[in-house]
Coordinates of N, CA and C (backbone and C1' of nucleotides) in Angstrom, one line a residue:
Chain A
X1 N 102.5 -270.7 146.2 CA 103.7 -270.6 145.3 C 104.9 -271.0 146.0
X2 N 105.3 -272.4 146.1 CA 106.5 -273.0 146.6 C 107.2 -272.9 146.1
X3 N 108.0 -272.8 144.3 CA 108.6 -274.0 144.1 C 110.3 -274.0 144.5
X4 N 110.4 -274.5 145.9 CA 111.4 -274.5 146.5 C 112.5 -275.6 146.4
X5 N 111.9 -276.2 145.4 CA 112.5 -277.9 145.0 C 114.1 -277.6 144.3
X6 N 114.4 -276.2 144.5 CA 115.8 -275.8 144.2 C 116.8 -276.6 145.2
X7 N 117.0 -276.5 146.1 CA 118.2 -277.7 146.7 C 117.4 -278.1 148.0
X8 N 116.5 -279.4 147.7 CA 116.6 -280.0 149.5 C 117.3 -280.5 150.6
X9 N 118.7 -280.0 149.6 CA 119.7 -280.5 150.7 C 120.4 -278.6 151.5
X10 N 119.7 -277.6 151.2 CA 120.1 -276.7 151.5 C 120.3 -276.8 152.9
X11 N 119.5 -277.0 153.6 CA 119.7 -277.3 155.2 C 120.6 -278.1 155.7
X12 N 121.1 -278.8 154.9 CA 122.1 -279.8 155.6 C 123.6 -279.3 155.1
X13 N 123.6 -278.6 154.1 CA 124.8 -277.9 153.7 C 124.6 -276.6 155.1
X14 N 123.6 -276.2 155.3 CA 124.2 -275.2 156.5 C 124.2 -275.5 157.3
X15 N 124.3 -276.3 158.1 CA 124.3 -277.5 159.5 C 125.7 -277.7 159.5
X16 N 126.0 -277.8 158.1 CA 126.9 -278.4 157.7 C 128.8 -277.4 157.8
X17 N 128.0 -276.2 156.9 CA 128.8 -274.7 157.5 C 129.0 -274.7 158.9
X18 N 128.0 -275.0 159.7 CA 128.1 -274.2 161.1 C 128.7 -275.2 162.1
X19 N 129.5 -276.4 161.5 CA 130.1 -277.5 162.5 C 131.5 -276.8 162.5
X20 N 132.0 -276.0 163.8 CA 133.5 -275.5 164.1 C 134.5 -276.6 163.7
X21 N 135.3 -275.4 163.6 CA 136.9 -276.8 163.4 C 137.5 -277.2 164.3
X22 N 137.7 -278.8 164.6 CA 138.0 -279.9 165.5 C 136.7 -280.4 165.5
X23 N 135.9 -280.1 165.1 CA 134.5 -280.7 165.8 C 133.9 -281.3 164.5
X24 N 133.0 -282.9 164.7 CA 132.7 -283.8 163.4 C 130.9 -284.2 164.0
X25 N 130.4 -284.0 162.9 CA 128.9 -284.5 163.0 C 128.7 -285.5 162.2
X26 N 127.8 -286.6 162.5 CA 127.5 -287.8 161.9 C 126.4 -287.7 160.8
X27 N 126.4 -288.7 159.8 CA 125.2 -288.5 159.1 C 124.2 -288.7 159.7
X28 N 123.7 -289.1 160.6 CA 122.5 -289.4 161.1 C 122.4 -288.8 162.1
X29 N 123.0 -287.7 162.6 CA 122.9 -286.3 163.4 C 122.1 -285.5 162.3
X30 N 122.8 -285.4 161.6 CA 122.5 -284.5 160.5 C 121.5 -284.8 160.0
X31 N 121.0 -285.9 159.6 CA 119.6 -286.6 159.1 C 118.8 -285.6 160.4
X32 N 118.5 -286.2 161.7 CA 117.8 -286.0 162.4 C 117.5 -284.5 162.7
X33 N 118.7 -283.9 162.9 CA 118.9 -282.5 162.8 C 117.8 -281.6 162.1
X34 N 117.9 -281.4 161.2 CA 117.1 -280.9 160.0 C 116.0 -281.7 160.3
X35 N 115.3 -280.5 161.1 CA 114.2 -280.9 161.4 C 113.1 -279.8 159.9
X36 N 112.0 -280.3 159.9 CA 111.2 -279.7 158.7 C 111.8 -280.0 157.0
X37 N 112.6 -280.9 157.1 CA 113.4 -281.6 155.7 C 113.0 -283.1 156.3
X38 N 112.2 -283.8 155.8 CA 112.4 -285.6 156.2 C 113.5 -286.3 155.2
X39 N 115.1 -286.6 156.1 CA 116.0 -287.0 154.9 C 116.5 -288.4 156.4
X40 N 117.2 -289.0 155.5 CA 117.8 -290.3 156.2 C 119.0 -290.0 155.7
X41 N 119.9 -290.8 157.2 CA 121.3 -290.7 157.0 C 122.0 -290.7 155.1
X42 N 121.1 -291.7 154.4 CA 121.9 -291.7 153.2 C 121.8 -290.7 152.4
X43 N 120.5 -289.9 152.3 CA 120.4 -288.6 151.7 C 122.0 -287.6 152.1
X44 N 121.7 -287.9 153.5 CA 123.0 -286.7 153.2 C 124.1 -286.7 152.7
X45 N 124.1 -288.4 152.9 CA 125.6 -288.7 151.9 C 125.4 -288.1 150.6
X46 N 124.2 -288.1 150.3 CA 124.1 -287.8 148.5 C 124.4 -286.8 148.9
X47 N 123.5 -285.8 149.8 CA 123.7 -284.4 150.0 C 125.4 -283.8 149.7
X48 N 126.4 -284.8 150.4 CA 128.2 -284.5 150.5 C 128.1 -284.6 149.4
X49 N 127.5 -285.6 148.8 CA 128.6 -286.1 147.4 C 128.2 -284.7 146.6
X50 N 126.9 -283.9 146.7 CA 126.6 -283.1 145.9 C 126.9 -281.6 146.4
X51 N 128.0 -281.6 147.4 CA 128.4 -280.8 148.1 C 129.0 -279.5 147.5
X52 N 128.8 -278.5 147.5 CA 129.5 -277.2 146.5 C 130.4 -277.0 147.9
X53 N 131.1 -276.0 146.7 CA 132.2 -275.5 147.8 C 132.1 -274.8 148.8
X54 N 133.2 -274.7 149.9 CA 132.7 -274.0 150.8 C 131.8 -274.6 151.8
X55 N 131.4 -276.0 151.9 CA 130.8 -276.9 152.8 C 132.0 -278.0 153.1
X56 N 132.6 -277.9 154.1 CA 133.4 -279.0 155.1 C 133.0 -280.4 154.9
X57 N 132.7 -281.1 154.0 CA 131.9 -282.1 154.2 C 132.8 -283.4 154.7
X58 N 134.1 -282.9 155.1 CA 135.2 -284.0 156.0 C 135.1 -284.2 157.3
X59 N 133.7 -282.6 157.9 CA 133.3 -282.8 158.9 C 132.2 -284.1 159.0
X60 N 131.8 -284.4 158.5 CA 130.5 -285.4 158.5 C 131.3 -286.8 158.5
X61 N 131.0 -287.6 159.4 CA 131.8 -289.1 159.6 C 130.7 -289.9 160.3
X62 N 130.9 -291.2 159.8 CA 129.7 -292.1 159.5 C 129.5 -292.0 161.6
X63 N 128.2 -293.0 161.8 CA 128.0 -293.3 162.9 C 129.3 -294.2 163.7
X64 N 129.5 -293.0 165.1 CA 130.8 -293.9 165.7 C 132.2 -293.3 165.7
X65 N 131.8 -292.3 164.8 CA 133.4 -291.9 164.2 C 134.0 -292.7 163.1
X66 N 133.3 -293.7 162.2 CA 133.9 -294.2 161.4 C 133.8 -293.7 160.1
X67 N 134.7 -293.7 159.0 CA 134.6 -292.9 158.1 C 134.1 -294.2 156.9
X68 N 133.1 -294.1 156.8 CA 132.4 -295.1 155.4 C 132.5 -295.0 154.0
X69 N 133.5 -293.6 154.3 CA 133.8 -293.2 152.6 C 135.1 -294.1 152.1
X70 N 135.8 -294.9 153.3 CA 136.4 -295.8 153.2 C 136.7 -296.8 152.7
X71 N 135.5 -297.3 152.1 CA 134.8 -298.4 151.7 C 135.2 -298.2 150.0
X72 N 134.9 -297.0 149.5 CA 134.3 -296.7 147.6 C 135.5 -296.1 147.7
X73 N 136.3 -295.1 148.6 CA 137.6 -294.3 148.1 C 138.6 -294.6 149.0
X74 N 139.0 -295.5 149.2 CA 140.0 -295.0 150.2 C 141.6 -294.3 150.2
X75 N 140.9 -293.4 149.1 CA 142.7 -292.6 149.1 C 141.4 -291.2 149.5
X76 N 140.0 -291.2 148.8 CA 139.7 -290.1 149.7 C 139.7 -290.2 151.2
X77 N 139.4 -291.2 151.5 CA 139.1 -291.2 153.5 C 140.5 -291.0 153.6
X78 N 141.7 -291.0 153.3 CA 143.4 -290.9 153.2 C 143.0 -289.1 153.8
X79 N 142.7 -288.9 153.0 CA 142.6 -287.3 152.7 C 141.7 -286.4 153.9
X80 N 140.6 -287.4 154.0 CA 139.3 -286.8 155.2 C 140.2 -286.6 155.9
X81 N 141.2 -288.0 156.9 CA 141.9 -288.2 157.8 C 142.8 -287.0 158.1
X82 N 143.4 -287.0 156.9 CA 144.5 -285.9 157.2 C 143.9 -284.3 157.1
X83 N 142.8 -283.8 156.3 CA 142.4 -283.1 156.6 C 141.7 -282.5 158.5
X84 N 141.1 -283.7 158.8 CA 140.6 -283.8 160.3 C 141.4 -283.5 161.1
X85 N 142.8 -284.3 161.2 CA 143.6 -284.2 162.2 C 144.3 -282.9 161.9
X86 N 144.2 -282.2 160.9 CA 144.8 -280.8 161.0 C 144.2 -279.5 161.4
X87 N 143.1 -280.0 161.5 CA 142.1 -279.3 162.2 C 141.8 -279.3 163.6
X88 N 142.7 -280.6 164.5 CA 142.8 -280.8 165.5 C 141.8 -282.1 165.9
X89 N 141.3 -282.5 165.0 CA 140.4 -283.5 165.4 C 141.1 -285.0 165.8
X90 N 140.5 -285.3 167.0 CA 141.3 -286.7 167.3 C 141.1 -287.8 167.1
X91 N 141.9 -288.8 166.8 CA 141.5 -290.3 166.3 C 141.9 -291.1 167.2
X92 N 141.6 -292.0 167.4 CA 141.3 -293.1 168.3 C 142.2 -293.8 167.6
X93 N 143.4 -295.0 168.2 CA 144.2 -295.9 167.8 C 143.3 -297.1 167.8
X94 N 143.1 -298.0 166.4 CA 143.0 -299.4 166.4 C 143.1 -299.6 165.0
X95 N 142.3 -300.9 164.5 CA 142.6 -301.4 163.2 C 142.0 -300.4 162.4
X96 N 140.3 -300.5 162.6 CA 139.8 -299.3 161.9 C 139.6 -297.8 162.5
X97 N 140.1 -296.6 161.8 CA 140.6 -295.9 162.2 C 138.8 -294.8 162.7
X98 N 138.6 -294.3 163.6 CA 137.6 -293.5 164.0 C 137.9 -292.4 165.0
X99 N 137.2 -291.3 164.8 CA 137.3 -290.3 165.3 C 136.7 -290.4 166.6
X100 N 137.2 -289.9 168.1 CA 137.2 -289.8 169.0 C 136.2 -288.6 169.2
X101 N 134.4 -289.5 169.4 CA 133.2 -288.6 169.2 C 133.2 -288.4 170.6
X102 N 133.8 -288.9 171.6 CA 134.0 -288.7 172.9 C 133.9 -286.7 173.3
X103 N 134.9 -286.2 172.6 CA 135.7 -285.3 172.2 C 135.3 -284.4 171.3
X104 N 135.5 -285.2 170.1 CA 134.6 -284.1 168.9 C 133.5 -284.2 168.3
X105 N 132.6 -284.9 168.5 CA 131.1 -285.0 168.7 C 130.5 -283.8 168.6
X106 N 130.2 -282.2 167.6 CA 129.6 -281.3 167.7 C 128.1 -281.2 168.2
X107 N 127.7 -280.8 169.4 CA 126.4 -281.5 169.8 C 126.0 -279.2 169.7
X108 N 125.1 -279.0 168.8 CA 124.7 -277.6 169.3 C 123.8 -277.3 169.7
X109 N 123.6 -276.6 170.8 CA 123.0 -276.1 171.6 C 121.2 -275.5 170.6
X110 N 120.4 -275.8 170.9 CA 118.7 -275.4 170.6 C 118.8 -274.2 170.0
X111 N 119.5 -273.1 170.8 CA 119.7 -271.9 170.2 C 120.2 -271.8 168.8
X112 N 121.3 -272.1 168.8 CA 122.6 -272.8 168.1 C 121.8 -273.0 166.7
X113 N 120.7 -273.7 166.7 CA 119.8 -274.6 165.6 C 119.2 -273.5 165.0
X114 N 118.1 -272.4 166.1 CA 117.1 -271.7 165.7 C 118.4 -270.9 165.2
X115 N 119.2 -270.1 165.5 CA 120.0 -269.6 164.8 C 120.3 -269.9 162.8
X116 N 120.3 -270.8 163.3 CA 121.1 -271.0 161.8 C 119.1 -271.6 160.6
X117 N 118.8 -271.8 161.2 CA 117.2 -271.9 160.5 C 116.2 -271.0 160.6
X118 N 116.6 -270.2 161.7 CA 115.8 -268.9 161.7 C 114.0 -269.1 161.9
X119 N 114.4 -270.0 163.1 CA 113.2 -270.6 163.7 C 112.8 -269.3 164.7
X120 N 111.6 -269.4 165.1 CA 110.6 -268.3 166.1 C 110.7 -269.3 167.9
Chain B
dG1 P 105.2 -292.1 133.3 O5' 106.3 -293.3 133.7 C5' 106.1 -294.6 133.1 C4' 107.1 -295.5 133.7 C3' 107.3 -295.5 135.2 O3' 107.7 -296.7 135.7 C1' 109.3 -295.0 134.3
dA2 P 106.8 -297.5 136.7 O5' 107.7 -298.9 136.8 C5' 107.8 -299.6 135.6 C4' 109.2 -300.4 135.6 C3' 109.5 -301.0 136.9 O3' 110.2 -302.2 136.7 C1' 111.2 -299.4 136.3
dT3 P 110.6 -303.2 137.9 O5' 112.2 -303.0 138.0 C5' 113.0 -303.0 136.8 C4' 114.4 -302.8 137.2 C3' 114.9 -303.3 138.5 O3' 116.1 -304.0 138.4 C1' 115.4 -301.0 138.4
dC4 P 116.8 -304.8 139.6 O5' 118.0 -303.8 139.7 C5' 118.8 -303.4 138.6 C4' 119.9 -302.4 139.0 C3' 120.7 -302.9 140.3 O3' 122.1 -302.7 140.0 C1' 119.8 -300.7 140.5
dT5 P 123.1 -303.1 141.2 O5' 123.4 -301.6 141.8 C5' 123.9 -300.6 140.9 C4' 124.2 -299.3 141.7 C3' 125.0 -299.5 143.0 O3' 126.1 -298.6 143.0 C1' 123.0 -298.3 143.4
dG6 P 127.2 -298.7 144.0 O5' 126.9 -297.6 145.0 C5' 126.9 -296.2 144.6 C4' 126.3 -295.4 145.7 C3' 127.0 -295.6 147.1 O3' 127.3 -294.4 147.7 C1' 124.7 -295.8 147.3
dA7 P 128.8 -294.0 147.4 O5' 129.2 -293.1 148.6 C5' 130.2 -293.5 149.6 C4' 130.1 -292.5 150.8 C3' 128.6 -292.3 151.3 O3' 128.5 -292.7 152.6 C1' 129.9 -290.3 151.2
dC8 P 128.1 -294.2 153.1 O5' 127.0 -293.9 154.2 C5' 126.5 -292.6 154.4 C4' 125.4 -292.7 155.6 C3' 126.0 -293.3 156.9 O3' 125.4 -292.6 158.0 C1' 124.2 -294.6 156.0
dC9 P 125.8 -293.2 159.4 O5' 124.6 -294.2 159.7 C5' 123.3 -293.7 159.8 C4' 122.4 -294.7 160.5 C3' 123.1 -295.4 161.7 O3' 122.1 -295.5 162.7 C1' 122.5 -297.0 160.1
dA10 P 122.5 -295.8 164.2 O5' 121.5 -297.0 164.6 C5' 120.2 -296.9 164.3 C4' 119.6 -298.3 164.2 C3' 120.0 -299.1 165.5 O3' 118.8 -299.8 166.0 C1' 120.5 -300.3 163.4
dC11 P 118.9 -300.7 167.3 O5' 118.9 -302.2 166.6 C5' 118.2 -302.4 165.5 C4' 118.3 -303.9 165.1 C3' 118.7 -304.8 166.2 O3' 118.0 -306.0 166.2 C1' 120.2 -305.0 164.4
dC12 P 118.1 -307.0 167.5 O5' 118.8 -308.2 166.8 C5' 118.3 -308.7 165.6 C4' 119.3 -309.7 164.9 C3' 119.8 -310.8 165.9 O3' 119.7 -312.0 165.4 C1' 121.6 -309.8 164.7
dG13 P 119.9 -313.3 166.3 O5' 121.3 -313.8 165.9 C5' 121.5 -314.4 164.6 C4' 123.0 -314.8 164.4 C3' 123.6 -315.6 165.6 O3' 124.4 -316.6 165.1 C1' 124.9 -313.7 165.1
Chain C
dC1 P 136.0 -303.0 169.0 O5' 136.1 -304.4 168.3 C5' 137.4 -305.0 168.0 C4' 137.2 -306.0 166.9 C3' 136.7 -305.3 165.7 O3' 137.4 -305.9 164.5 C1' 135.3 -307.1 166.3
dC2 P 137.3 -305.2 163.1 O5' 136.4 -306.2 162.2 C5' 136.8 -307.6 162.2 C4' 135.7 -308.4 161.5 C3' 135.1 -307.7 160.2 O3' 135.0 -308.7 159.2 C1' 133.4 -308.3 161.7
dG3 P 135.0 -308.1 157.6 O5' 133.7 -308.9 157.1 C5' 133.6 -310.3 157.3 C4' 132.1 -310.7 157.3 C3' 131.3 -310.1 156.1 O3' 130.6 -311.2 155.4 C1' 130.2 -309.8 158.2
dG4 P 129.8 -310.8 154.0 O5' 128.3 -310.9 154.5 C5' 127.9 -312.1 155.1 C4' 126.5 -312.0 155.6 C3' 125.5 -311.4 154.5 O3' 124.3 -312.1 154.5 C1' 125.4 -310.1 156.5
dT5 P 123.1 -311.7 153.5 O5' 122.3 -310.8 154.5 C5' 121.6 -311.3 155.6 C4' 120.4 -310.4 156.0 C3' 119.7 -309.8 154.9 O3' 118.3 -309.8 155.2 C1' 120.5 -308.1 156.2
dG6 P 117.2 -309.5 154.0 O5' 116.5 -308.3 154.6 C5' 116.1 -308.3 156.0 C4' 115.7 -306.9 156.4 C3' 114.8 -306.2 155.4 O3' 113.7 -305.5 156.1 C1' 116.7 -304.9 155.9
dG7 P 112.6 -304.8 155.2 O5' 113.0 -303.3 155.4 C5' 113.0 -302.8 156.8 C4' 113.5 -301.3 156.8 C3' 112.8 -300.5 155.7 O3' 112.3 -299.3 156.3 C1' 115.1 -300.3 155.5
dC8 P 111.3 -298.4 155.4 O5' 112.2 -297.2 155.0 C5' 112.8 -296.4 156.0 C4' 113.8 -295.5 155.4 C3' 113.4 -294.8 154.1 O3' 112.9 -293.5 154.4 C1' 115.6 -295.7 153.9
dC9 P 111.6 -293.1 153.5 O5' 112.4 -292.5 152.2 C5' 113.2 -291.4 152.3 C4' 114.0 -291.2 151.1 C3' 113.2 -291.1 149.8 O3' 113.8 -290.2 148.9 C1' 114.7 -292.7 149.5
dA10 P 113.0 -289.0 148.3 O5' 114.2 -288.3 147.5 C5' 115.2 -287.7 148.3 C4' 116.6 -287.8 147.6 C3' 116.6 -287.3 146.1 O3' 117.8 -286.7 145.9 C1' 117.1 -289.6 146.1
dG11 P 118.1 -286.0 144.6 O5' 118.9 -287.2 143.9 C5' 119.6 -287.0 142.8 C4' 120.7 -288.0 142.7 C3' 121.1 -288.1 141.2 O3' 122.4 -288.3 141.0 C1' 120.2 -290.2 141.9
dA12 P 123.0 -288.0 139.6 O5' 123.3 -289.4 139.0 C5' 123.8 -290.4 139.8 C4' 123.8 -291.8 139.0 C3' 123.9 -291.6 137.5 O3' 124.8 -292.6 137.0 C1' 121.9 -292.8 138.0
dT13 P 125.1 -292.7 135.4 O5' 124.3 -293.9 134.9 C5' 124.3 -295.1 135.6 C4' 123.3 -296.1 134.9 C3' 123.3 -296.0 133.4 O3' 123.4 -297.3 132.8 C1' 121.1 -295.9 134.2

DNA sequence: GATCTGACCACCG
DNA sequence: CCGGTGGCCAGAT
């Protein structure tokens, strides 16, 4: 008796909770991350788009630090941007604008994971 | 229920 | 650095 088909994006919304502020995880961290979910980078995007409140989802920035939401909104990537940098997150100066994963790249620690999935 | 689309990404030129 | 391409698979139509 599974039927847990209530949100398969629940794991990535809490991955998602637990990225501190200044700090940005990629979709394809996040894909990989969530381990015991098989999702690809684009899932998660669905996963944002379907994002409830209370999930940061301005933390999540394409591979690279570049923001791909750029592309379909760009008065929302306006907004990611300004959101991020108030949070202390740093951007990189050039044409296209990317976040400085040098820096804020949330990488967490194994514990860090079992923690939040409540692995043995 | 088939087809198109997409908050992605790696690869190639 | 930028544009095109294929692969991914859950939503939208």
């Amino acid at each position: 008796m599974v039927e847990e088909e209530l949100d398969i994006y629940e794991p990535v919304y809490l991955l998602v909770r637990a990225v501190p502020i200044g700090k940005v995880v990629t979709y394809g961290q996040v894909a990989g991350m969530t381990e015991g979910v098989s999702l690809t980078a684009r899932q998660v995007g669905t996963a944002m788009r379907f994002a409830p409140p209370g999930v940061p989802w301005q933390r999540v920035v394409g591979a690279g630090g570049t923001l791909p939401i750029a592309k379909r909104s760009p008065e929302m990537k306006s907004r990611q941007r300004e959101m991020l940098e108030r949070e202390g997150v740093i951007f990189l100066p050039g044409v296209a604008e990317r976040v400085d994963m040098r820096q804020c790249q949330w990488m967490p620690d194994v514990d860090e994971q079992e923690s939040l999935f409540g692995s043995e």
